[in-house]
Phi, psi and omega in degrees: 000146181294124181300327181292338181256031181225152171295142180304140182303325179298324178293315180297320178300319178292321176298313181296324176300314180297316180294325177295317179292318183291317188251351177055229185295335178297324177292314181297316180296327181303327185249013179302132179083001180247137180300122183300323179294323178291322178297312179299319180297320179294315178299316179301319179293313183292331181265009186305328181289347183267001179299328179274357182226062182300335178293332176292320177295315179302314180300315180299318180290335177277349183230046180291148177294135185285334189285313181206159183297146179284162167254169181295000000 
């Protein structure tokens, strides 16, 4: 995927850190058997429009669904 059309990898890594802490093994199991770099790249691509709206990302991370981890 084109890097210019993606959220910076450092941002995606921080999002994944938060999701890992929030959901623990449920987060890890969700992506079991899938290449982690590809998952991060997909999230970065899908969230690319939010690079200009970091507060929207912050809001989403502060209001995560309690039952199970989100998908992109």
